[in-house]
Coordinates of C-alpha atoms in Angstrom, one line a residue:
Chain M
X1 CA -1.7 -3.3 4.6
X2 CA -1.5 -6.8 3.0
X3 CA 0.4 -8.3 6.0
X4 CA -2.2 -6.7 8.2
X5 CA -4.9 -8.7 6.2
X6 CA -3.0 -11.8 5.8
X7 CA -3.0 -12.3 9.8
X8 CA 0.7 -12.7 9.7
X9 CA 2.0 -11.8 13.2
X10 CA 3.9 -8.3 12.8
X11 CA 6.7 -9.9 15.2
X12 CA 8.9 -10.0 12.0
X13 CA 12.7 -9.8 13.1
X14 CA 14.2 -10.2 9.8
X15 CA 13.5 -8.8 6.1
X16 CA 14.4 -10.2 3.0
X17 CA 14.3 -7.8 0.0
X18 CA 15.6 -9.0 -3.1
X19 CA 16.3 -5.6 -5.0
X20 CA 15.4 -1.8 -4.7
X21 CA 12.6 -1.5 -7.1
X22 CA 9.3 0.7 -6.2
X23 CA 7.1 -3.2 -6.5
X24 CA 9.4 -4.5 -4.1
X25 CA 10.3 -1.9 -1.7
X26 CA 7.7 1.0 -1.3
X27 CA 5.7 -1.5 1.4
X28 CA 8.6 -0.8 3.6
X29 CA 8.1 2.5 4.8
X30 CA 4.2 1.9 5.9
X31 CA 5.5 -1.2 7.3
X32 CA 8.8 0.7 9.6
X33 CA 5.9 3.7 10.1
X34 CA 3.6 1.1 11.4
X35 CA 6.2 -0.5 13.8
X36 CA 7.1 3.3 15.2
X37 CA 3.1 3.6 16.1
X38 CA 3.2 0.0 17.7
X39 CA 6.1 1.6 19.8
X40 CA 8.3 -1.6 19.2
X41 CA 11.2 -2.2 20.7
X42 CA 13.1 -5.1 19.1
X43 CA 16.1 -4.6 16.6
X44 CA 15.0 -4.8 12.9
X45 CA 17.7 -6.0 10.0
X46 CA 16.7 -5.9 6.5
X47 CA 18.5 -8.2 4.0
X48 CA 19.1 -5.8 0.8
X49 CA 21.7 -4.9 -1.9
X50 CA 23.6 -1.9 -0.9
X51 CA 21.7 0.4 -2.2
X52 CA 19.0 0.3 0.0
X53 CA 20.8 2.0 2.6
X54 CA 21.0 5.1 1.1
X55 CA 17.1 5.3 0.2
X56 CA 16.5 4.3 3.8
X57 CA 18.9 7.3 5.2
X58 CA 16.9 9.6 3.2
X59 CA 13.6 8.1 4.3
X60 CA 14.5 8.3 7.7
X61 CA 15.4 11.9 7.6
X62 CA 11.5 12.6 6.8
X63 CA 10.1 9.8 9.0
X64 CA 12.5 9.0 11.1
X65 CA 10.8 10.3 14.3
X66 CA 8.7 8.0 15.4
X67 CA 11.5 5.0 15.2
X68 CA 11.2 3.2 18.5
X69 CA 13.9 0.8 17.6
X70 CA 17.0 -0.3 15.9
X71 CA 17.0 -0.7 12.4
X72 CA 20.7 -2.4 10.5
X73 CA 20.6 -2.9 6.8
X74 CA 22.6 -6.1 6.3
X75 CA 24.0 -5.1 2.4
X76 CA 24.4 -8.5 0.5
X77 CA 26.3 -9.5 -2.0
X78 CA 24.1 -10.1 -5.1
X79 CA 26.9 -11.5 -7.0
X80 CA 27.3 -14.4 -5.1
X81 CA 25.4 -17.1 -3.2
X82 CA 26.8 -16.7 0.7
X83 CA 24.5 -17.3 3.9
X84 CA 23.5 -14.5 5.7
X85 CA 21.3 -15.7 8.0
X86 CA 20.6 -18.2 10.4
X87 CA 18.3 -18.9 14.0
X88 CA 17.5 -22.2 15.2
X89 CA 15.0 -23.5 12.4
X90 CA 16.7 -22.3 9.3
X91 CA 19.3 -20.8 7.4
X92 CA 18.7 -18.5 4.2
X93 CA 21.0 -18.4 1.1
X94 CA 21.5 -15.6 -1.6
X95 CA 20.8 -16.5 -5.0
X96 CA 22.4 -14.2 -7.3
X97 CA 19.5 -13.0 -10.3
X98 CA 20.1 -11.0 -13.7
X99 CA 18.4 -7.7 -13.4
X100 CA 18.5 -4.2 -14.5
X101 CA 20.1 -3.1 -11.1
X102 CA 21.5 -5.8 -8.7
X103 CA 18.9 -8.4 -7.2
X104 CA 19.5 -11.8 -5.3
X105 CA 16.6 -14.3 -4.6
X106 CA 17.0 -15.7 -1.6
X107 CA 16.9 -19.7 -0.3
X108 CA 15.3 -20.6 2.9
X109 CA 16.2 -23.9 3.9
X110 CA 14.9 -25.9 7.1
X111 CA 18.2 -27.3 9.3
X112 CA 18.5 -31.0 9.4
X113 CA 15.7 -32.0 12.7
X114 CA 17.2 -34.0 15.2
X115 CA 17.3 -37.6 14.4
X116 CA 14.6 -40.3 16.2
X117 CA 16.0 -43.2 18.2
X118 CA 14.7 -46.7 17.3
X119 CA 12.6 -46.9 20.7
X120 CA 13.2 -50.9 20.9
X121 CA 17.1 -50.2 20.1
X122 CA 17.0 -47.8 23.3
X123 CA 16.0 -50.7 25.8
X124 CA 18.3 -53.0 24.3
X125 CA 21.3 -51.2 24.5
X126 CA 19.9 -49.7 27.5
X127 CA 21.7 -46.2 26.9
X128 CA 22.3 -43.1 29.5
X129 CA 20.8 -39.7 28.8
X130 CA 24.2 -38.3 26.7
X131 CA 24.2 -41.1 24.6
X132 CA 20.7 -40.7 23.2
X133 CA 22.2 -36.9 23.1
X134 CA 24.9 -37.9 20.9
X135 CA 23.2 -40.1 18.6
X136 CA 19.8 -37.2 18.3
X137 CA 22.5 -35.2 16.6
X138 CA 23.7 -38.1 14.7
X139 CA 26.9 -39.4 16.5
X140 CA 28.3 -42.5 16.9
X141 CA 28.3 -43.8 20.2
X142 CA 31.0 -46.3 21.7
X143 CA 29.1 -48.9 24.1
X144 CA 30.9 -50.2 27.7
X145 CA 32.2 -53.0 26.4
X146 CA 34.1 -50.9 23.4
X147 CA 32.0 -51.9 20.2
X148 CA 30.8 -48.8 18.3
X149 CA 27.1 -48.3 17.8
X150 CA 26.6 -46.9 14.2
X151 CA 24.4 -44.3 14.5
X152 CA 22.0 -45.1 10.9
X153 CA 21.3 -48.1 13.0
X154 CA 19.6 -47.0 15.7
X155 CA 18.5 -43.7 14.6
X156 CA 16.3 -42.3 12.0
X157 CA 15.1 -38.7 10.2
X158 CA 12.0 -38.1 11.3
X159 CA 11.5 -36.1 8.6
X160 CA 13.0 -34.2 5.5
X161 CA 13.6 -30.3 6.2
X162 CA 11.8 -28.1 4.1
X163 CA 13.4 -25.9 1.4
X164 CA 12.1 -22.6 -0.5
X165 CA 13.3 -20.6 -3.3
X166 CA 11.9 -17.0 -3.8
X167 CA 13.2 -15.4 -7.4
X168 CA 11.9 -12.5 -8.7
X169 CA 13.3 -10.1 -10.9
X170 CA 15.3 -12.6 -13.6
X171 CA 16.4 -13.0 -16.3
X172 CA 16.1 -17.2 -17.3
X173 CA 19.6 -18.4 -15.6
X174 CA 21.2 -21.6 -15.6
X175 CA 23.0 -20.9 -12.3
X176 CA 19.2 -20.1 -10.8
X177 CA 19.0 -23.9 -11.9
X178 CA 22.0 -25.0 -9.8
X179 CA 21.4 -23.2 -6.8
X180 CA 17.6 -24.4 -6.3
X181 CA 17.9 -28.1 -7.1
X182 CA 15.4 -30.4 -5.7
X183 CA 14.0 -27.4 -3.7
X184 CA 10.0 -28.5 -2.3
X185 CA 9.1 -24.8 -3.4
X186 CA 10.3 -22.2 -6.0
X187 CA 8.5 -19.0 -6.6
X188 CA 9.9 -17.6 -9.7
X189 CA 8.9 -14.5 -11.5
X190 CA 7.1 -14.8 -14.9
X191 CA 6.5 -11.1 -16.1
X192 CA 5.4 -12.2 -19.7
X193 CA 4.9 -15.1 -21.9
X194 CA 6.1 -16.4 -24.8
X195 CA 5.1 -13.9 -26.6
X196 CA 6.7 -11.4 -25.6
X197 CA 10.0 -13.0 -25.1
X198 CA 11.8 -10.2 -27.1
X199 CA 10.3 -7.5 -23.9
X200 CA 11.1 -10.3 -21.5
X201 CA 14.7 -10.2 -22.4
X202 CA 15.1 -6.6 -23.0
X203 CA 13.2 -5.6 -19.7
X204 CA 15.1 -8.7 -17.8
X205 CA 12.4 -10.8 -17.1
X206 CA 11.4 -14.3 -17.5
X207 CA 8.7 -16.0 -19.3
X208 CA 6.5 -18.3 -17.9
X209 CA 7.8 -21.2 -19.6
X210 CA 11.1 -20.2 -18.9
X211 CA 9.8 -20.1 -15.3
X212 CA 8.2 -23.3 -15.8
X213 CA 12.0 -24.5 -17.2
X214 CA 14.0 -23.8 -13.9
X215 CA 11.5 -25.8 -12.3
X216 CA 11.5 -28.7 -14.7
X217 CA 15.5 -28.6 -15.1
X218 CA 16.0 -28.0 -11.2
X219 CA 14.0 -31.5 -10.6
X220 CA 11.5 -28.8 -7.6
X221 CA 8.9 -30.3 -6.0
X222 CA 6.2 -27.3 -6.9
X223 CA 6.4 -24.2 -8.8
X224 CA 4.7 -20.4 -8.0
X225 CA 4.7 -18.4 -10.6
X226 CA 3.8 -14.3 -10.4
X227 CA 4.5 -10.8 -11.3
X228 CA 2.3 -10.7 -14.2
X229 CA 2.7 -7.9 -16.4
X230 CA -0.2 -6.0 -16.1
X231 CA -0.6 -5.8 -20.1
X232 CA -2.2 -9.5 -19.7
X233 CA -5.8 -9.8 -18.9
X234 CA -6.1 -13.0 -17.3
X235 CA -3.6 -15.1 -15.1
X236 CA -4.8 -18.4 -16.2
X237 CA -2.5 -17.6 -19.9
X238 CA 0.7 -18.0 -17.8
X239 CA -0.9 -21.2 -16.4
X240 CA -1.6 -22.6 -19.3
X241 CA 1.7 -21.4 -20.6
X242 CA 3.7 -22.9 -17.6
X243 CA 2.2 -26.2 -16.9
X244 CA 3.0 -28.1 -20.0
X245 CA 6.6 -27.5 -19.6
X246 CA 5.9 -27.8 -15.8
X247 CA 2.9 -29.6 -14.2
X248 CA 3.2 -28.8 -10.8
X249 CA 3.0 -24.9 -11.7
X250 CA 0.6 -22.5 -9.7
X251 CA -0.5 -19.2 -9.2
X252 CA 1.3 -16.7 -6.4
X253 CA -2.0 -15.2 -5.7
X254 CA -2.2 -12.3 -3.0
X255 CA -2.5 -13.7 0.3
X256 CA -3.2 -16.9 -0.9
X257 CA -0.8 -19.4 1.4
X258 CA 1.1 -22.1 -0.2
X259 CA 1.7 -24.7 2.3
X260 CA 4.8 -27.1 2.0
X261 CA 3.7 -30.4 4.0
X262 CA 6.0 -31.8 6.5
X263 CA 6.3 -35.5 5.9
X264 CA 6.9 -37.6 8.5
X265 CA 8.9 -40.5 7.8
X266 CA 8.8 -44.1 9.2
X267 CA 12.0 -45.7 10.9
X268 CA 13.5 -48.4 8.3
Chain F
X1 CA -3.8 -0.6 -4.5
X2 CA -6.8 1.2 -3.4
X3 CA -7.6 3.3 -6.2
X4 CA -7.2 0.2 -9.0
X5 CA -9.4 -1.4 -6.3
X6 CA -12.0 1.8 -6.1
X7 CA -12.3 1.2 -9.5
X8 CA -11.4 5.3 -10.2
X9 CA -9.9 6.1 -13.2
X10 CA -6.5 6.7 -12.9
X11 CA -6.9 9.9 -15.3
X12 CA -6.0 12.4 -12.6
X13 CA -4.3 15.6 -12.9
X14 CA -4.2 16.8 -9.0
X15 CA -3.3 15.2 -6.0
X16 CA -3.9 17.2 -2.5
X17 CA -2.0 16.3 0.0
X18 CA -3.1 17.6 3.6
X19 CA 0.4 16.9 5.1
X20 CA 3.6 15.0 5.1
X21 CA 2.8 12.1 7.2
X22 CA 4.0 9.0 6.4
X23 CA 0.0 7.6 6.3
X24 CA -1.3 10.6 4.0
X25 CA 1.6 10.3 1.9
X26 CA 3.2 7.1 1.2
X27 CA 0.6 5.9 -0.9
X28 CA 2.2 8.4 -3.5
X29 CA 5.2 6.8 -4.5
X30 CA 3.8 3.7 -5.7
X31 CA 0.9 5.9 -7.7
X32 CA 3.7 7.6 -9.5
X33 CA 5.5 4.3 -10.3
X34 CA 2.3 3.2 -11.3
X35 CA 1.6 6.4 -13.4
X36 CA 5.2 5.8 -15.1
X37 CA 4.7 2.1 -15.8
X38 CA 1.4 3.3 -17.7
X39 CA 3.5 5.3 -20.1
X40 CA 1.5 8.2 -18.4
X41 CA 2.6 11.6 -20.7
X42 CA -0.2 14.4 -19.0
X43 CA 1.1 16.4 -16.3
X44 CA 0.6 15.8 -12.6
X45 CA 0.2 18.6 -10.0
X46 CA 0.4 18.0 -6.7
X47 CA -0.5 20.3 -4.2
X48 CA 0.9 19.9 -0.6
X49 CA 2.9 22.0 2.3
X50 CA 6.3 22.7 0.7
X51 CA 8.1 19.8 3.0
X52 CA 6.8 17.4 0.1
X53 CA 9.0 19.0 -2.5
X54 CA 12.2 18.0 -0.8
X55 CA 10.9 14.4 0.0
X56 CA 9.6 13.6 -3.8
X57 CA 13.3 14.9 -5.2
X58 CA 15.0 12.1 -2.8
X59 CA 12.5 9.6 -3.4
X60 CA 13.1 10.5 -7.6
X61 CA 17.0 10.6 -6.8
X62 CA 16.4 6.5 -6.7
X63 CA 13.0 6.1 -8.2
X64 CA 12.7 9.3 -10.9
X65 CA 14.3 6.8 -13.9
X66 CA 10.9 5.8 -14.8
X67 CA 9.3 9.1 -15.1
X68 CA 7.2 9.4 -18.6
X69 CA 5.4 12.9 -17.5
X70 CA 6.1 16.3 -16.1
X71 CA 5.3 16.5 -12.2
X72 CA 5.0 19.5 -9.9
X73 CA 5.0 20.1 -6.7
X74 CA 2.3 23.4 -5.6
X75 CA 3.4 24.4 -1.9
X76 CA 0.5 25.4 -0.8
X77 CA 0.1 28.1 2.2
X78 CA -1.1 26.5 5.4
X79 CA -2.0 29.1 7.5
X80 CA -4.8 31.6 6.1
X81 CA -7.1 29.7 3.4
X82 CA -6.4 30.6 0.0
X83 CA -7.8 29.5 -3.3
X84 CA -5.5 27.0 -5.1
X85 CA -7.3 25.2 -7.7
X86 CA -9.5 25.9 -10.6
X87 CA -11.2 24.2 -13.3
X88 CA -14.5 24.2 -15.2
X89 CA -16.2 22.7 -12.6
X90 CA -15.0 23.2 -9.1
X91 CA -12.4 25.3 -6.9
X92 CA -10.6 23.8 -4.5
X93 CA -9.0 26.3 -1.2
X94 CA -7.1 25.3 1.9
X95 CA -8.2 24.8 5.5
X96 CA -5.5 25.7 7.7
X97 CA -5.3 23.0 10.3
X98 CA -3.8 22.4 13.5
X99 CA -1.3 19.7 13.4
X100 CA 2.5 18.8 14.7
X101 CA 3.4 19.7 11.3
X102 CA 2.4 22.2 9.0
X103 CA -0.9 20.5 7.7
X104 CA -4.0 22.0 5.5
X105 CA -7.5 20.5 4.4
X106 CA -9.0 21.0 1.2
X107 CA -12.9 22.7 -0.3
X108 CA -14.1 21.2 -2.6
X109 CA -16.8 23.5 -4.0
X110 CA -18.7 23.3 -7.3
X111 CA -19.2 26.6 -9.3
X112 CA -22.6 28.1 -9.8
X113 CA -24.6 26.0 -12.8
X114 CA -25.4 28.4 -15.8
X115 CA -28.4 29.6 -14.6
X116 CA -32.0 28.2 -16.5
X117 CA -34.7 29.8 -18.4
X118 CA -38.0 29.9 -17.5
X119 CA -39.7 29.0 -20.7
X120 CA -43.0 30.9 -20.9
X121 CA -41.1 34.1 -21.0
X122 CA -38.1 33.3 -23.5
X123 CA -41.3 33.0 -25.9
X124 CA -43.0 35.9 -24.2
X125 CA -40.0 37.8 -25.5
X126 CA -39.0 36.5 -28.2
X127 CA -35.0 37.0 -27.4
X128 CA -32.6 36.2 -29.7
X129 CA -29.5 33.4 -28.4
X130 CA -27.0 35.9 -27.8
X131 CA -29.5 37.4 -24.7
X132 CA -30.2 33.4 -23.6
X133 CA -26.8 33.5 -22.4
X134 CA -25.9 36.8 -20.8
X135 CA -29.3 35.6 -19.1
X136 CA -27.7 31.8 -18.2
X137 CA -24.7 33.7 -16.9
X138 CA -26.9 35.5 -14.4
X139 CA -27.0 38.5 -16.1
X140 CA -29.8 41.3 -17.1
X141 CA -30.5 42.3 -20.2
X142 CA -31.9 45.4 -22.2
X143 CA -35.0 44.9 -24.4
X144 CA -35.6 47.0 -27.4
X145 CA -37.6 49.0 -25.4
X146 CA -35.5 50.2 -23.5
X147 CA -36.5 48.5 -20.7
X148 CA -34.4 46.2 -18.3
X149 CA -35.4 42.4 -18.1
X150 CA -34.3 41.7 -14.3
X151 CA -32.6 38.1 -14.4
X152 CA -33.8 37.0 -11.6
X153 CA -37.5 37.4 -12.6
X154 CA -36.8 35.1 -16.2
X155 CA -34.4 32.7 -14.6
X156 CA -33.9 30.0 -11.8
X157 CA -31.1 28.1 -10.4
X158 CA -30.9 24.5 -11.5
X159 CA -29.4 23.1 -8.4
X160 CA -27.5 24.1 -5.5
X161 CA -23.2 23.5 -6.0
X162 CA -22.7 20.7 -3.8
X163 CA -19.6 21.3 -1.6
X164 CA -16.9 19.0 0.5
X165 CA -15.0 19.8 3.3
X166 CA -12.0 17.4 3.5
X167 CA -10.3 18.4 7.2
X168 CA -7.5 16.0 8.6
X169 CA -5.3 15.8 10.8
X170 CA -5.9 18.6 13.1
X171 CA -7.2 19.6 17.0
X172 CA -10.4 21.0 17.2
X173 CA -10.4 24.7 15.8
X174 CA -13.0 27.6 15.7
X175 CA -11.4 28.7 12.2
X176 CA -12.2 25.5 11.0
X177 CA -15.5 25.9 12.0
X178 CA -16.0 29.3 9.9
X179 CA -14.9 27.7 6.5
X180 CA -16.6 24.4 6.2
X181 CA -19.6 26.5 7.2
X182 CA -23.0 25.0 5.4
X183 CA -21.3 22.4 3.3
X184 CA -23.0 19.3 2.3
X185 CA -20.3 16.6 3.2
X186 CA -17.7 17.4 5.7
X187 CA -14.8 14.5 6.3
X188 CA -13.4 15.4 9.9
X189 CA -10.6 13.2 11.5
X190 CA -11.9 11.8 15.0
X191 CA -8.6 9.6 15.7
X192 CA -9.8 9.5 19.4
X193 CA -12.8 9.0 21.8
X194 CA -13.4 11.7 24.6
X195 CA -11.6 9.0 26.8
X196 CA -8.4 9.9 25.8
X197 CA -9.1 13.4 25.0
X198 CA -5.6 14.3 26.8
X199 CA -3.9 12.2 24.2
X200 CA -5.6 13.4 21.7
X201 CA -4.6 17.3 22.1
X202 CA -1.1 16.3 23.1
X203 CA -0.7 14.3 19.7
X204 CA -3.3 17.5 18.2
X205 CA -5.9 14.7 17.0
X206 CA -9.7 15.4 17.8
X207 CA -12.1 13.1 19.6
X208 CA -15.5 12.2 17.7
X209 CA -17.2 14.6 20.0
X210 CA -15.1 17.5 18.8
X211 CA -16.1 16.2 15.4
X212 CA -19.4 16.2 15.3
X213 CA -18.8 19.6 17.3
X214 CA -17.7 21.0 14.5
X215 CA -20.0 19.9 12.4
X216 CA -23.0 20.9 14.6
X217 CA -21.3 24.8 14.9
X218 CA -21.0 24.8 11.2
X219 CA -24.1 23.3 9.9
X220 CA -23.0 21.3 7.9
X221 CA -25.4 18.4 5.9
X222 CA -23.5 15.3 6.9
X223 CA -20.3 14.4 8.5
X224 CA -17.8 11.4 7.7
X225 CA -15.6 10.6 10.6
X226 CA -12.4 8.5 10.5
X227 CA -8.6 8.3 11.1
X228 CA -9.7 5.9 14.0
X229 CA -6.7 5.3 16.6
X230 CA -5.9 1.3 16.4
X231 CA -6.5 1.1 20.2
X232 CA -10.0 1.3 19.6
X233 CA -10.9 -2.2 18.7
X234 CA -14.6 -1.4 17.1
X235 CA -15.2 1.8 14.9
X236 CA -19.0 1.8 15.8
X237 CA -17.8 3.5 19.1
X238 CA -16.8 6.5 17.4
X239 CA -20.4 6.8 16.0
X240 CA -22.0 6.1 19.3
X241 CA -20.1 9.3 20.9
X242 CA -20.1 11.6 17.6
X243 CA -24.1 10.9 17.2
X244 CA -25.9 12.6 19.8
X245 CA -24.1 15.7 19.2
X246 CA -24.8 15.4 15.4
X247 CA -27.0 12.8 13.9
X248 CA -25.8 12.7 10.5
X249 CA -22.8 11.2 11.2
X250 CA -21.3 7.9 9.5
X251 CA -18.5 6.0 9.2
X252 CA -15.6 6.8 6.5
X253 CA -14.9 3.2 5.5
X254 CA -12.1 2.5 3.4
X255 CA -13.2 2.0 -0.4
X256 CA -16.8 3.3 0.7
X257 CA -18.4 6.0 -1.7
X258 CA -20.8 8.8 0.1
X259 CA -22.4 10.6 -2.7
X260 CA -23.6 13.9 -2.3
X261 CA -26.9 14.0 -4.5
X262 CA -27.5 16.4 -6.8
X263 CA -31.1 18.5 -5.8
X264 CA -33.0 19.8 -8.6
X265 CA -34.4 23.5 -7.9
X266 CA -38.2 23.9 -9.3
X267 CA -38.6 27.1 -10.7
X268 CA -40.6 29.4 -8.7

């Protein structure tokens, strides 16, 4: 219902779900239903812990009629970081999480864009068509008369690619920190604050300031912080708890978008 | 999602489920998560064809951990209307409907108020309380003459028990017809238009004509129509063909309330 609303295009190929609790999960089967009535045709694969494979065999076996399509459950390893998925814009990264049962985050990372020629280096050296290929996907290219052209001369990144961290359910982990260094965006759970720390711990959940501390210690760019528990009357406490550990701290509100700019930079 | 949003108090203690469809049911597994999360402790009774009893043990197989309150599942019969549900206020029977899958809707009928005195003759009288309410309870009573006082000629009934007819998914049916009869609100699905009345008998939906047939045959106040196929791209077509067979026919919008007022009798 929410993606309806959000005016996300349903031509989703590829699910991410980071672990097989009712919050994260029960969207799933209005979503596959939904898919069966649209009569689509294209494969599905859903990126899940094992256990997720069992639950869908038994969904299926109620609802499984109407399936139009193939449906794979890629099982990932939670334990470890490991790619498991890649298409021609980006690649997406585990990130192993401390929960009751096992959860992964996962990274989504833009590829490297093709690099820009310096257009007045072009006419100089006066280069053929494979050349410019070459040094687009930052070769080195050897002229006629045998000198080497260094690419970082004559090339530049038009931009940087983006990156984005999603973590929710966790435990505070100093490994989280490793994995999303320098990342432009990290949602991280924050189930309680301070507060409740003792809860946090026992339930395995973070804090908002230890939210706020993954950001901070990871050096991201800008920090989303939800999952409130429910026991807390007003978002803006996690806020206020968050943002003087971390500034650039927000709110994961639903269907509120969260855009990462894409900075274009000049040649040097 | 749509209950917190309703702003309904999550104090129930029945659930009727027409039938085991994935969009009549799947609403229920996040309501029980929800339920346990709340630290709920009251039972829960859900009444539903038996199918449901077999999906809720898989789905608690993975997602039961968090149960804090006894839950049971009432199979209900859906094929010949019986009377499932009882409290002070109301009784709730089936509707046998005519669906893929074994499928019922619900009456909802309010029980006969206690019935009023007219007040020039209690003190004409002079009865004493224990004769107020044999009379309130509709019955007569023997004065110390020997004479009978007739209830009917010392009471009146307060208001007329309201009644709702709750009747998806199903093809059009003549039974359906004879139990809804004279009720004040009757919800009927009309997941087609008469366009694609072959569609709708093969998948055994009705069209909004059949609706509003229905609720023409069996006089009923008003009619809510819904269950709109997606194909349709605007729902005020549905009311445009269900209308001129019977006016008093809206729109079942999600999170819209249709209250059925309450008509005070005069005493005659």
């Amino acid at each position: 219902m929410q993606l309806l609303r959000s005016g996300i295009s349903l031509r989703i190929h590829a699910i991410f779900i980071s672990h097989v609790h009712g919050d994260h999960l029960f969207g799933l089967f209005g979503l596959l239903s939904t898919f069966g009535m649209m009569g689509r045709k294209d494969k599905l694969t859903i990126y899940a812990p094992a256990q997720l494979q069992d639950i869908l065999n038994d969904h299926l076996k109620y609802f499984g009629e109407g399936m139009t399509f193939p449906l794979a459950v890629h099982a990932i390893n939670t334990e470890a970081p490991e790619q498991i998925y890649e298409n021609d814009d980006i690649t997406v990264h585990t990130i192993p999480l401390k929960h009751r049962i096992p959860t992964s985050g996962f990274l989504f990372r833009e590829k490297m864009p093709l690099r820009n020629l310096h257009s007045r280096l072009i006419a100089k050296y006066n280069l053929p068509p494979q050349a410019m290929v070459k040094l687009k996907n930052g070769e080195n290219i050897t002229l006629p008369n045998g000198d080497i052209l260094e690419n970082e001369t004559v090339t530049y990144l038009p931009y940087y690619p983006r990156s984005y961290a999603y973590c929710s359910d966790t435990l505070f982990s100093e490994q989280v920190i490793e994995q999303v260094k320098n990342v432009d965006l990290l949602y991280h759970e924050a189930t309680f604050l301070t507060d409740k720390m003792e809860v946090a711990h026992q339930t395995m959940h973070s804090t908002a300031a230890e939210a706020a501390t993954v950001a901070r210690e990871a050096n991201v760019k800008h920090l989303l912080i939800g999952h409130f528990s429910s026991r807390y009357k007003c978002d803006e406490l996690f806020l206020q708890e968050a943002q003087p550990v971390f500034p650039h701290t927000a709110i994961a509100k639903e269907l509120a978008t969260f855009e990462i700019p894409l900075i274009p930079l000049k040649p040097t």
